[in-house]
mmCIF file of C-alpha atoms in Angstrom:
data_model
loop_
_atom_site.group_PDB
_atom_site.id
_atom_site.type_symbol
_atom_site.label_atom_id
_atom_site.label_comp_id
_atom_site.label_asym_id
_atom_site.label_seq_id
_atom_site.Cartn_x
_atom_site.Cartn_y
_atom_site.Cartn_z
ATOM 1 C CA UNK W 1 -2.695 -1.382 20.989
ATOM 2 C CA UNK W 2 -1.101 -0.826 17.524
ATOM 3 C CA UNK W 3 -2.424 1.676 15.266
ATOM 4 C CA UNK W 4 -5.611 -0.001 13.637
ATOM 5 C CA UNK W 5 -5.165 2.808 10.538
ATOM 6 C CA UNK W 6 -2.947 1.838 7.367
ATOM 7 C CA UNK W 7 0.245 3.966 7.707
ATOM 8 C CA UNK W 8 1.567 5.676 4.569
ATOM 9 C CA UNK W 9 5.820 6.940 4.584
ATOM 10 C CA UNK W 10 7.184 8.782 1.946
ATOM 11 C CA UNK W 11 10.411 7.319 0.977
ATOM 12 C CA UNK W 12 9.978 8.491 -3.033
ATOM 13 C CA UNK W 13 12.405 11.455 -3.188
ATOM 14 C CA UNK W 14 15.947 12.099 -4.055
ATOM 15 C CA UNK W 15 16.679 14.337 -1.011
ATOM 16 C CA UNK W 16 18.615 16.240 -2.462
ATOM 17 C CA UNK W 17 18.838 19.495 0.407
ATOM 18 C CA UNK W 18 20.816 16.099 2.082
ATOM 19 C CA UNK W 19 23.235 16.543 -1.198
ATOM 20 C CA UNK W 20 23.652 12.406 -1.096
ATOM 21 C CA UNK W 21 22.753 10.606 -4.041
ATOM 22 C CA UNK W 22 20.580 7.874 -1.775
ATOM 23 C CA UNK W 23 17.195 7.670 -0.697
ATOM 24 C CA UNK W 24 17.154 9.483 2.355
ATOM 25 C CA UNK W 25 15.348 6.118 4.051
ATOM 26 C CA UNK W 26 18.594 4.160 3.641
ATOM 27 C CA UNK W 27 21.138 7.410 4.884
ATOM 28 C CA UNK W 28 22.628 5.357 7.173
ATOM 29 C CA UNK W 29 22.435 7.369 11.334
ATOM 30 C CA UNK W 30 24.677 5.541 13.851
ATOM 31 C CA UNK W 31 24.652 1.929 12.192
ATOM 32 C CA UNK W 32 21.063 1.924 10.853
ATOM 33 C CA UNK W 33 18.916 3.813 7.892
ATOM 34 C CA UNK W 34 15.860 6.108 8.791
ATOM 35 C CA UNK W 35 13.727 3.156 6.882
ATOM 36 C CA UNK W 36 15.041 0.491 9.160
ATOM 37 C CA UNK W 37 14.790 2.328 12.337
ATOM 38 C CA UNK W 38 10.996 3.616 11.875
ATOM 39 C CA UNK W 39 10.408 -0.292 10.714
ATOM 40 C CA UNK W 40 11.914 -1.911 13.734
ATOM 41 C CA UNK W 41 10.807 0.786 16.212
ATOM 42 C CA UNK W 42 8.279 3.583 15.815
ATOM 43 C CA UNK W 43 6.387 0.679 13.322
ATOM 44 C CA UNK W 44 6.962 -2.399 15.029
ATOM 45 C CA UNK W 45 3.115 -3.005 15.852
ATOM 46 C CA UNK W 46 1.769 -1.359 12.744
ATOM 47 C CA UNK W 47 0.471 -3.878 10.462
ATOM 48 C CA UNK W 48 -0.616 -2.550 7.655
ATOM 49 C CA UNK W 49 2.510 -0.228 6.632
ATOM 50 C CA UNK W 50 3.162 1.268 2.944
ATOM 51 C CA UNK W 51 5.825 2.477 1.889
ATOM 52 C CA UNK W 52 5.856 4.886 -1.225
ATOM 53 C CA UNK W 53 8.862 4.415 -3.430
ATOM 54 C CA UNK W 54 10.246 5.777 -6.099
ATOM 55 C CA UNK W 55 14.056 7.167 -6.206
ATOM 56 C CA UNK W 56 16.120 3.888 -6.213
ATOM 57 C CA UNK W 57 12.752 1.862 -5.880
ATOM 58 C CA UNK W 58 14.662 -1.336 -5.807
ATOM 59 C CA UNK W 59 17.158 -0.547 -3.580
ATOM 60 C CA UNK W 60 13.999 0.556 -0.964
ATOM 61 C CA UNK W 61 11.960 -2.142 -1.218
ATOM 62 C CA UNK W 62 15.170 -4.463 -1.399
ATOM 63 C CA UNK W 63 15.891 -2.752 2.135
ATOM 64 C CA UNK W 64 13.124 -3.021 3.354
ATOM 65 C CA UNK W 65 12.113 -6.397 2.062
ATOM 66 C CA UNK W 66 15.100 -6.893 4.392
ATOM 67 C CA UNK W 67 13.589 -5.677 7.566
ATOM 68 C CA UNK W 68 9.485 -7.327 7.544
ATOM 69 C CA UNK W 69 7.921 -9.200 4.391
ATOM 70 C CA UNK W 70 4.469 -8.342 5.242
ATOM 71 C CA UNK W 71 4.903 -4.470 3.528
ATOM 72 C CA UNK W 72 2.892 -2.760 0.682
ATOM 73 C CA UNK W 73 4.863 -0.458 -1.698
ATOM 74 C CA UNK W 74 2.706 1.784 -3.676
ATOM 75 C CA UNK W 75 5.313 3.157 -6.571
ATOM 76 C CA UNK W 76 5.799 6.435 -7.514
ATOM 77 C CA UNK W 77 8.460 6.191 -10.809
ATOM 78 C CA UNK W 78 7.051 10.518 -11.345
ATOM 79 C CA UNK W 79 9.234 11.315 -7.669
ATOM 80 C CA UNK W 80 11.534 13.322 -9.958
ATOM 81 C CA UNK W 81 8.827 15.700 -10.943
ATOM 82 C CA UNK W 82 6.139 15.343 -7.972
ATOM 83 C CA UNK W 83 6.200 16.012 -4.041
ATOM 84 C CA UNK W 84 5.741 14.354 -1.488
ATOM 85 C CA UNK W 85 2.042 15.581 -1.067
ATOM 86 C CA UNK W 86 1.617 13.719 -4.418
ATOM 87 C CA UNK W 87 3.589 10.950 -2.961
ATOM 88 C CA UNK W 88 1.099 10.646 -0.029
ATOM 89 C CA UNK W 89 -1.681 11.685 -2.306
ATOM 90 C CA UNK W 90 -1.363 8.397 -4.708
ATOM 91 C CA UNK W 91 -1.530 6.197 -1.610
ATOM 92 C CA UNK W 92 -4.014 7.786 0.873
ATOM 93 C CA UNK W 93 -6.399 7.715 -2.121
ATOM 94 C CA UNK W 94 -6.314 3.659 -2.193
ATOM 95 C CA UNK W 95 -7.356 3.897 1.724
ATOM 96 C CA UNK W 96 -11.208 4.210 2.720
ATOM 97 C CA UNK W 97 -11.028 5.522 5.840
ATOM 98 C CA UNK W 98 -8.203 7.150 8.171
ATOM 99 C CA UNK W 99 -4.757 6.416 7.701
ATOM 100 C CA UNK W 100 -1.802 7.980 9.282
ATOM 101 C CA UNK W 101 1.498 9.647 6.574
ATOM 102 C CA UNK W 102 4.729 9.819 7.954
ATOM 103 C CA UNK W 103 7.435 11.538 6.307
ATOM 104 C CA UNK W 104 10.203 8.840 5.858
ATOM 105 C CA UNK W 105 13.296 10.838 6.454
ATOM 106 C CA UNK W 106 12.778 11.008 10.410
ATOM 107 C CA UNK W 107 14.192 9.270 13.407
ATOM 108 C CA UNK W 108 10.433 8.948 15.372
ATOM 109 C CA UNK W 109 10.043 8.536 19.128
ATOM 110 C CA UNK W 110 8.528 5.060 19.467
ATOM 111 C CA UNK W 111 6.731 5.609 22.961
ATOM 112 C CA UNK W 112 5.634 8.888 21.564
ATOM 113 C CA UNK W 113 4.129 7.796 18.424
ATOM 114 C CA UNK W 114 2.437 4.782 19.873
ATOM 115 C CA UNK W 115 0.572 7.505 21.971
ATOM 116 C CA UNK W 116 -0.194 9.061 19.001
ATOM 117 C CA UNK W 117 -2.138 6.576 17.738
ATOM 118 C CA UNK W 118 -3.557 4.936 20.843
ATOM 119 C CA UNK W 119 -5.273 9.275 20.621
ATOM 120 C CA UNK W 120 -6.551 9.355 17.439
ATOM 121 C CA UNK W 121 -8.043 5.805 17.607
ATOM 122 C CA UNK W 122 -11.796 7.689 17.001
ATOM 123 C CA UNK W 123 -10.162 8.336 13.689
ATOM 124 C CA UNK W 124 -10.371 12.011 13.779
ATOM 125 C CA UNK W 125 -7.473 14.098 12.078
ATOM 126 C CA UNK W 126 -4.710 15.184 14.381
ATOM 127 C CA UNK W 127 -1.873 16.545 13.483
ATOM 128 C CA UNK W 128 1.963 15.556 15.472
ATOM 129 C CA UNK W 129 3.869 18.870 16.298
ATOM 130 C CA UNK W 130 7.186 18.756 18.139
ATOM 131 C CA UNK W 131 9.451 21.014 19.364
ATOM 132 C CA UNK W 132 11.274 23.001 16.888
ATOM 133 C CA UNK W 133 14.708 21.936 15.779
ATOM 134 C CA UNK W 134 14.407 21.519 11.995
ATOM 135 C CA UNK W 135 16.428 23.642 9.521
ATOM 136 C CA UNK W 136 13.079 24.194 7.505
ATOM 137 C CA UNK W 137 10.526 23.792 9.585
ATOM 138 C CA UNK W 138 6.522 24.189 8.665
ATOM 139 C CA UNK W 139 5.519 26.019 12.438
ATOM 140 C CA UNK W 140 2.275 25.879 13.759
ATOM 141 C CA UNK W 141 0.164 28.262 15.825
ATOM 142 C CA UNK W 142 -1.463 26.129 18.334
ATOM 143 C CA UNK W 143 -4.476 26.982 20.612
ATOM 144 C CA UNK W 144 -5.711 25.304 23.801
ATOM 145 C CA UNK W 145 -3.959 23.160 26.002
ATOM 146 C CA UNK W 146 -3.606 19.648 26.659
ATOM 147 C CA UNK W 147 -5.957 17.165 25.087
ATOM 148 C CA UNK W 148 -8.398 20.368 24.086
ATOM 149 C CA UNK W 149 -4.317 21.603 22.076
ATOM 150 C CA UNK W 150 -4.807 22.106 18.559
ATOM 151 C CA UNK W 151 -3.169 23.476 15.228
ATOM 152 C CA UNK W 152 -5.499 26.322 14.470
ATOM 153 C CA UNK W 153 -2.615 27.760 11.774
ATOM 154 C CA UNK W 154 1.229 26.807 9.557
ATOM 155 C CA UNK W 155 3.527 29.278 8.945
ATOM 156 C CA UNK W 156 7.360 29.489 8.058
ATOM 157 C CA UNK W 157 8.200 32.616 9.845
ATOM 158 C CA UNK W 158 8.280 33.791 12.517
ATOM 159 C CA UNK W 159 9.178 30.614 14.298
ATOM 160 C CA UNK W 160 6.344 29.380 16.971
ATOM 161 C CA UNK W 161 8.140 27.238 19.694
ATOM 162 C CA UNK W 162 6.819 23.441 17.773
ATOM 163 C CA UNK W 163 6.611 23.001 14.167
ATOM 164 C CA UNK W 164 4.509 20.370 12.074
ATOM 165 C CA UNK W 165 6.956 16.986 12.694
ATOM 166 C CA UNK W 166 5.264 15.040 9.484
ATOM 167 C CA UNK W 167 2.952 12.867 11.464
ATOM 168 C CA UNK W 168 -0.863 12.840 11.124
ATOM 169 C CA UNK W 169 -3.908 11.274 10.667
ATOM 170 C CA UNK W 170 -6.078 12.081 7.546
ATOM 171 C CA UNK W 171 -8.112 11.013 5.190
ATOM 172 C CA UNK W 172 -8.019 11.259 0.997
ATOM 173 C CA UNK W 173 -10.511 14.407 0.816
ATOM 174 C CA UNK W 174 -7.157 16.092 2.083
ATOM 175 C CA UNK W 175 -5.351 15.413 -1.180
ATOM 176 C CA UNK W 176 -9.097 15.844 -3.574
ATOM 177 C CA UNK W 177 -7.044 19.015 -4.399
ATOM 178 C CA UNK W 178 -3.168 19.136 -5.762
ATOM 179 C CA UNK W 179 -1.003 21.015 -3.648
ATOM 180 C CA UNK W 180 2.808 21.711 -3.332
ATOM 181 C CA UNK W 181 3.450 20.893 0.101
ATOM 182 C CA UNK W 182 1.611 18.220 2.373
ATOM 183 C CA UNK W 183 0.682 21.265 5.325
ATOM 184 C CA UNK W 184 -1.118 23.150 2.382
ATOM 185 C CA UNK W 185 -3.245 20.104 1.540
ATOM 186 C CA UNK W 186 -3.969 19.851 5.633
ATOM 187 C CA UNK W 187 -4.409 23.762 5.882
ATOM 188 C CA UNK W 188 -7.700 24.268 4.297
ATOM 189 C CA UNK W 189 -9.019 21.605 7.077
ATOM 190 C CA UNK W 190 -7.707 23.601 10.516
ATOM 191 C CA UNK W 191 -8.161 23.613 13.080
ATOM 192 C CA UNK W 192 -7.071 20.057 13.581
ATOM 193 C CA UNK W 193 -6.224 18.565 16.991
ATOM 194 C CA UNK W 194 -2.133 18.519 17.826
ATOM 195 C CA UNK W 195 -0.589 15.511 19.744
ATOM 196 C CA UNK W 196 3.098 15.916 20.370
ATOM 197 C CA UNK W 197 5.503 13.758 19.594
ATOM 198 C CA UNK W 198 9.461 13.885 19.606
ATOM 199 C CA UNK W 199 11.118 13.977 16.137
ATOM 200 C CA UNK W 200 14.437 14.372 14.308
ATOM 201 C CA UNK W 201 13.645 16.047 11.014
ATOM 202 C CA UNK W 202 16.665 15.122 8.580
ATOM 203 C CA UNK W 203 16.572 17.319 5.410
ATOM 204 C CA UNK W 204 19.831 18.781 5.139
ATOM 205 C CA UNK W 205 23.457 17.806 6.432
ATOM 206 C CA UNK W 206 23.374 19.774 9.647
ATOM 207 C CA UNK W 207 19.639 18.259 10.322
ATOM 208 C CA UNK W 208 21.549 14.475 9.793
ATOM 209 C CA UNK W 209 23.755 15.635 12.643
ATOM 210 C CA UNK W 210 21.503 16.809 14.565
ATOM 211 C CA UNK W 211 19.793 13.639 14.752
ATOM 212 C CA UNK W 212 22.591 11.826 15.311
ATOM 213 C CA UNK W 213 22.951 14.236 18.903
ATOM 214 C CA UNK W 214 19.460 13.024 19.084
ATOM 215 C CA UNK W 215 20.388 9.429 19.744
ATOM 216 C CA UNK W 216 22.697 9.610 21.140
ATOM 217 C CA UNK W 217 20.614 11.429 23.928
ATOM 218 C CA UNK W 218 18.218 8.582 24.048
ATOM 219 C CA UNK W 219 21.123 6.144 24.583
ATOM 220 C CA UNK W 220 22.389 8.657 27.740
ATOM 221 C CA UNK W 221 18.979 8.623 29.055
ATOM 222 C CA UNK W 222 18.086 5.138 28.285
ATOM 223 C CA UNK W 223 21.793 4.139 30.453
ATOM 224 C CA UNK W 224 20.874 6.635 32.992
ATOM 225 C CA UNK P 1 -19.068 1.236 -4.936
ATOM 226 C CA UNK P 2 -15.811 -1.229 -4.596
ATOM 227 C CA UNK P 3 -13.922 -2.194 -7.527
ATOM 228 C CA UNK P 4 -13.885 -4.795 -9.483
ATOM 229 C CA UNK P 5 -10.352 -6.659 -9.123
ATOM 230 C CA UNK P 6 -9.208 -9.515 -11.396
ATOM 231 C CA UNK P 7 -6.688 -11.813 -10.412
ATOM 232 C CA UNK P 8 -4.483 -13.975 -11.903
ATOM 233 C CA UNK P 9 -4.907 -17.987 -11.055
ATOM 234 C CA UNK P 10 -1.144 -19.317 -11.021
ATOM 235 C CA UNK P 11 1.261 -18.625 -8.635
ATOM 236 C CA UNK P 12 -1.255 -15.334 -7.413
ATOM 237 C CA UNK P 13 -4.359 -17.624 -5.800
ATOM 238 C CA UNK P 14 -2.730 -20.789 -6.022
ATOM 239 C CA UNK P 15 0.750 -21.629 -4.335
ATOM 240 C CA UNK P 16 1.932 -24.387 -6.855
ATOM 241 C CA UNK P 17 1.982 -23.755 -10.859
ATOM 242 C CA UNK P 18 -0.837 -25.905 -12.305
ATOM 243 C CA UNK P 19 0.628 -27.697 -15.273
ATOM 244 C CA UNK P 20 3.888 -28.884 -13.156
ATOM 245 C CA UNK P 21 1.779 -30.615 -11.242
ATOM 246 C CA UNK P 22 -0.409 -32.124 -14.567
ATOM 247 C CA UNK P 23 2.837 -32.928 -16.052
ATOM 248 C CA UNK P 24 3.885 -35.318 -13.107
ATOM 249 C CA UNK P 25 1.205 -37.119 -14.554
ATOM 250 C CA UNK P 26 3.258 -38.078 -17.496
ATOM 251 C CA UNK P 27 6.726 -37.851 -16.284
ATOM 252 C CA UNK P 28 7.411 -34.599 -18.394
ATOM 253 C CA UNK P 29 7.967 -32.251 -15.556
ATOM 254 C CA UNK P 30 11.292 -31.656 -16.801
ATOM 255 C CA UNK P 31 9.450 -30.874 -20.785
ATOM 256 C CA UNK P 32 6.968 -28.427 -19.489
ATOM 257 C CA UNK P 33 9.569 -26.739 -16.771
ATOM 258 C CA UNK P 34 11.830 -26.293 -20.067
ATOM 259 C CA UNK P 35 9.405 -24.598 -22.377
ATOM 260 C CA UNK P 36 7.967 -22.701 -19.034
ATOM 261 C CA UNK P 37 11.306 -21.358 -18.847
ATOM 262 C CA UNK P 38 12.150 -20.520 -22.564
ATOM 263 C CA UNK P 39 8.483 -18.818 -22.568
ATOM 264 C CA UNK P 40 9.623 -16.611 -19.435
ATOM 265 C CA UNK P 41 13.131 -16.097 -21.010
ATOM 266 C CA UNK P 42 11.565 -14.972 -24.119
ATOM 267 C CA UNK P 43 12.380 -17.353 -26.340
ATOM 268 C CA UNK P 44 8.932 -18.637 -27.131
ATOM 269 C CA UNK P 45 5.858 -16.737 -27.758
ATOM 270 C CA UNK P 46 3.911 -17.643 -25.252
ATOM 271 C CA UNK P 47 0.136 -18.332 -27.137
ATOM 272 C CA UNK P 48 2.953 -21.009 -29.442
ATOM 273 C CA UNK P 49 4.229 -21.736 -26.248
ATOM 274 C CA UNK P 50 1.412 -22.374 -24.345
ATOM 275 C CA UNK P 51 -0.731 -24.082 -27.439
ATOM 276 C CA UNK P 52 2.543 -26.870 -27.094
ATOM 277 C CA UNK P 53 2.400 -27.298 -23.545
ATOM 278 C CA UNK P 54 -1.285 -28.336 -23.841
ATOM 279 C CA UNK P 55 -0.555 -30.528 -26.487
ATOM 280 C CA UNK P 56 1.825 -32.378 -24.750
ATOM 281 C CA UNK P 57 -0.801 -33.044 -21.343
ATOM 282 C CA UNK P 58 -3.615 -33.730 -23.391
ATOM 283 C CA UNK P 59 -2.147 -36.802 -23.232
ATOM 284 C CA UNK P 60 -3.831 -36.546 -19.429
ATOM 285 C CA UNK P 61 -7.749 -37.449 -19.076
ATOM 286 C CA UNK P 62 -9.503 -34.350 -18.225
ATOM 287 C CA UNK P 63 -11.176 -35.762 -16.022
ATOM 288 C CA UNK P 64 -8.045 -37.051 -13.793
ATOM 289 C CA UNK P 65 -6.763 -33.303 -14.922
ATOM 290 C CA UNK P 66 -9.964 -31.957 -13.105
ATOM 291 C CA UNK P 67 -8.618 -34.230 -10.024
ATOM 292 C CA UNK P 68 -5.398 -33.039 -10.122
ATOM 293 C CA UNK P 69 -6.554 -29.501 -10.006
ATOM 294 C CA UNK P 70 -8.780 -29.944 -7.368
ATOM 295 C CA UNK P 71 -6.095 -30.396 -5.089
ATOM 296 C CA UNK P 72 -3.969 -27.842 -5.935
ATOM 297 C CA UNK P 73 -2.957 -25.196 -2.492
ATOM 298 C CA UNK P 74 -4.344 -22.459 -2.562
ATOM 299 C CA UNK P 75 -2.655 -19.078 -0.421
ATOM 300 C CA UNK P 76 -5.834 -19.359 2.036
ATOM 301 C CA UNK P 77 -5.582 -15.936 2.501
ATOM 302 C CA UNK P 78 -6.355 -14.656 -0.852
ATOM 303 C CA UNK P 79 -8.364 -17.374 -1.595
ATOM 304 C CA UNK P 80 -10.686 -16.454 1.846
ATOM 305 C CA UNK P 81 -11.242 -12.871 0.464
ATOM 306 C CA UNK P 82 -12.302 -14.141 -3.023
ATOM 307 C CA UNK P 83 -15.095 -16.096 -1.547
ATOM 308 C CA UNK P 84 -16.230 -12.935 1.043
ATOM 309 C CA UNK P 85 -15.972 -10.613 -1.937
ATOM 310 C CA UNK P 86 -17.025 -13.358 -4.962
ATOM 311 C CA UNK P 87 -20.040 -10.793 -6.580
ATOM 312 C CA UNK P 88 -17.020 -8.763 -7.556
ATOM 313 C CA UNK P 89 -14.005 -10.926 -7.708
ATOM 314 C CA UNK P 90 -13.054 -12.403 -11.437
ATOM 315 C CA UNK P 91 -10.533 -15.312 -11.895
ATOM 316 C CA UNK P 92 -8.338 -14.314 -15.013
ATOM 317 C CA UNK P 93 -6.095 -17.062 -16.373
ATOM 318 C CA UNK P 94 -4.606 -18.411 -19.438
ATOM 319 C CA UNK P 95 -5.298 -21.819 -18.309
ATOM 320 C CA UNK P 96 -8.211 -24.084 -19.673
ATOM 321 C CA UNK P 97 -11.622 -23.817 -19.061
ATOM 322 C CA UNK P 98 -11.735 -27.974 -19.297
ATOM 323 C CA UNK P 99 -9.375 -27.982 -16.681
ATOM 324 C CA UNK P 100 -9.546 -25.158 -14.263
ATOM 325 C CA UNK P 101 -13.632 -23.915 -14.173
ATOM 326 C CA UNK P 102 -14.488 -26.725 -11.614
ATOM 327 C CA UNK P 103 -11.966 -25.565 -8.960
ATOM 328 C CA UNK P 104 -12.884 -22.237 -9.502
ATOM 329 C CA UNK P 105 -16.353 -23.131 -9.012
ATOM 330 C CA UNK P 106 -16.251 -25.747 -5.940
ATOM 331 C CA UNK P 107 -13.747 -23.347 -4.125
ATOM 332 C CA UNK P 108 -13.714 -20.371 -4.892
ATOM 333 C CA UNK P 109 -17.461 -19.560 -6.699
ATOM 334 C CA UNK P 110 -17.001 -16.601 -8.605
ATOM 335 C CA UNK P 111 -16.613 -16.004 -11.849
ATOM 336 C CA UNK P 112 -13.668 -16.514 -14.283
ATOM 337 C CA UNK P 113 -11.907 -15.754 -17.906
ATOM 338 C CA UNK P 114 -10.553 -18.133 -19.404
ATOM 339 C CA UNK P 115 -8.807 -20.250 -22.227
ATOM 340 C CA UNK P 116 -10.501 -22.591 -24.257
ATOM 341 C CA UNK P 117 -9.738 -25.886 -25.224
ATOM 342 C CA UNK P 118 -11.861 -27.961 -27.865
ATOM 343 C CA UNK P 119 -13.005 -31.441 -26.180
ATOM 344 C CA UNK P 120 -14.003 -34.419 -27.411
ATOM 345 C CA UNK P 121 -15.194 -36.551 -24.530
ATOM 346 C CA UNK P 122 -12.494 -36.672 -21.833
ATOM 347 C CA UNK P 123 -9.873 -35.696 -24.104
ATOM 348 C CA UNK P 124 -8.309 -32.314 -24.802
ATOM 349 C CA UNK P 125 -8.338 -31.873 -28.726
ATOM 350 C CA UNK P 126 -6.278 -28.893 -29.074
ATOM 351 C CA UNK P 127 -6.373 -25.381 -27.732
ATOM 352 C CA UNK P 128 -8.929 -23.381 -29.222
ATOM 353 C CA UNK P 129 -8.257 -19.891 -27.526
ATOM 354 C CA UNK P 130 -5.397 -18.196 -25.806
ATOM 355 C CA UNK P 131 -6.801 -15.670 -23.240
ATOM 356 C CA UNK P 132 -5.718 -12.240 -23.899
ATOM 357 C CA UNK P 133 -6.168 -10.796 -20.446
ATOM 358 C CA UNK P 134 -6.161 -7.130 -21.450
ATOM 359 C CA UNK P 135 -9.051 -7.981 -23.568
ATOM 360 C CA UNK P 136 -10.626 -10.022 -21.551
ATOM 361 C CA UNK P 137 -10.581 -7.855 -18.467
ATOM 362 C CA UNK P 138 -11.901 -4.818 -20.760
ATOM 363 C CA UNK P 139 -15.060 -6.624 -22.006
ATOM 364 C CA UNK P 140 -15.994 -8.085 -18.959
ATOM 365 C CA UNK P 141 -15.641 -4.184 -16.861
ATOM 366 C CA UNK P 142 -17.649 -2.637 -19.860
ATOM 367 C CA UNK P 143 -20.619 -5.243 -19.931
ATOM 368 C CA UNK P 144 -20.169 -5.316 -15.892
ATOM 369 C CA UNK P 145 -21.110 -1.427 -15.894
ATOM 370 C CA UNK P 146 -17.418 -1.760 -13.147
ATOM 371 C CA UNK P 147 -16.449 2.318 -12.192
ATOM 372 C CA UNK P 148 -13.640 0.993 -10.967
ATOM 373 C CA UNK P 149 -10.980 -1.623 -11.322
ATOM 374 C CA UNK P 150 -8.523 -3.929 -9.455
ATOM 375 C CA UNK P 151 -6.126 -6.289 -10.927
ATOM 376 C CA UNK P 152 -3.860 -8.567 -9.406
ATOM 377 C CA UNK P 153 -0.835 -10.447 -11.300
ATOM 378 C CA UNK P 154 2.923 -11.374 -11.598
ATOM 379 C CA UNK P 155 3.499 -12.699 -14.687
ATOM 380 C CA UNK P 156 4.193 -11.774 -18.212
ATOM 381 C CA UNK P 157 1.052 -12.687 -19.316
ATOM 382 C CA UNK P 158 -0.745 -10.215 -16.737
ATOM 383 C CA UNK P 159 0.780 -6.873 -18.010
ATOM 384 C CA UNK P 160 -2.222 -6.535 -20.435
ATOM 385 C CA UNK P 161 -4.310 -7.069 -18.462
ATOM 386 C CA UNK P 162 -2.473 -4.331 -15.591
ATOM 387 C CA UNK P 163 -2.656 -1.888 -17.904
ATOM 388 C CA UNK P 164 -5.914 -2.152 -18.435
ATOM 389 C CA UNK P 165 -7.031 -0.922 -14.638
ATOM 390 C CA UNK P 166 -7.163 0.779 -12.028
ATOM 391 C CA UNK P 167 -5.337 -0.197 -9.837
ATOM 392 C CA UNK P 168 -2.615 -2.520 -11.159
ATOM 393 C CA UNK P 169 -1.127 -4.929 -8.314
ATOM 394 C CA UNK P 170 1.665 -6.952 -8.668
ATOM 395 C CA UNK P 171 1.739 -9.503 -6.111
ATOM 396 C CA UNK P 172 4.783 -11.827 -5.055
ATOM 397 C CA UNK P 173 3.368 -15.053 -4.134
ATOM 398 C CA UNK P 174 4.758 -17.767 -5.459
ATOM 399 C CA UNK P 175 7.442 -15.613 -7.687
ATOM 400 C CA UNK P 176 8.658 -12.561 -8.052
ATOM 401 C CA UNK P 177 7.004 -10.397 -10.513
ATOM 402 C CA UNK P 178 9.284 -9.717 -13.884
ATOM 403 C CA UNK P 179 10.053 -6.347 -14.048
ATOM 404 C CA UNK P 180 7.373 -5.648 -16.744
ATOM 405 C CA UNK P 181 4.838 -6.404 -14.145
ATOM 406 C CA UNK P 182 6.695 -4.341 -11.787
ATOM 407 C CA UNK P 183 6.815 -1.102 -14.693
ATOM 408 C CA UNK P 184 2.734 -1.265 -14.730
ATOM 409 C CA UNK P 185 2.248 -1.986 -11.197
ATOM 410 C CA UNK P 186 1.326 0.446 -8.684
ATOM 411 C CA UNK P 187 1.803 -1.442 -6.295
ATOM 412 C CA UNK P 188 3.960 -4.038 -5.053
ATOM 413 C CA UNK P 189 2.966 -6.932 -2.703
ATOM 414 C CA UNK P 190 4.922 -9.880 -1.070
ATOM 415 C CA UNK P 191 2.591 -11.669 1.395
ATOM 416 C CA UNK P 192 -1.201 -12.259 0.640
ATOM 417 C CA UNK P 193 -2.106 -11.041 4.180
ATOM 418 C CA UNK P 194 -1.127 -7.475 3.253
ATOM 419 C CA UNK P 195 -2.679 -7.807 -0.218
ATOM 420 C CA UNK P 196 -5.953 -8.499 1.226
ATOM 421 C CA UNK P 197 -5.424 -5.500 3.461
ATOM 422 C CA UNK P 198 -4.780 -3.371 0.353
ATOM 423 C CA UNK P 199 -8.214 -5.003 -1.212
ATOM 424 C CA UNK P 200 -10.203 -4.227 1.235
ATOM 425 C CA UNK P 201 -9.380 -0.718 2.435
ATOM 426 C CA UNK P 202 -9.621 0.398 -1.332
#
């Protein structure tokens, strides 16, 4: 069953840590951009997809429209002085009800995302978690097992086995107060149920190489 | 509380521009298109251009214009949304009341803010007042006590309206919104269904 809630994807940033003069959404990984992989993969069956655009917005919009012509673009012209949290806040604040947020700088396992949305169909907050792999992770502390597992805290150090993967079902109350990082917006609402989604986030050049390997591993698995 | 939503008419609600349809009646499509193009390119002042175009089209009896406009194709997703939410939707059009009011009343059933024409019988004598969309929306919202306002448009004459509301949406229904419209908009939407999803979830 497709996600019944709007999905907001943050694509506004400069991606300065990656060191390219290109929005991360347009970075090519093994022949396709992150954005096109997202739109044709995990978000393929999502009806209401909203992209927050900023850096090179015209290019990102044109690129996205070549894939789908029913997208909603939310403009963040102040991308240079605002954060991903601000981008999400801009779009989520115009949705009366639950909303899925997705950081636009990663590869997302399609099946896991569909399962995430199915598990979140009741509209209660849910956080996506993934085995720790990225260079600048926000690690999660968790309690419980299986369907009762929940995120009870965030931390930068020391590492835990899982990190927040940049996917969450939340609502606009999470952005009532302005904070720098998205996890800081979520923190006051913990504990929140956790759901594992396999992703490969790309913040740094090392993450980029890891993402390419992530795709290769999937290709090998599919051909096996 | 649900927001009050202001909609441009030509190219936002309609899938056809109204003035060319009227111009076709008197074989003046090229002339009207040329004037429209010059206006969009900034070579002509909008108000003067609109008055001139209306003067040319005043050759068509008002009753005949109404018959033509009654058949104009709508973006049905947008029209359906307006009909379902008519108490809080307002058409804001630079077009003339004597030409447009019937089709808005009969096919949408919502309020309308428009330019006005001086009429004698079945003849348009001249344009009386060209609508300033920004002023009109501000005044309407104040009178109505609207706590949150939204506007949807695509053309240069929508910029003032888009600048004055809480949520501005550039809609690429019939035309790609010009850069001035996008620059003052929070959202850019290219499909009627997507537009209605945004409006329904505000």
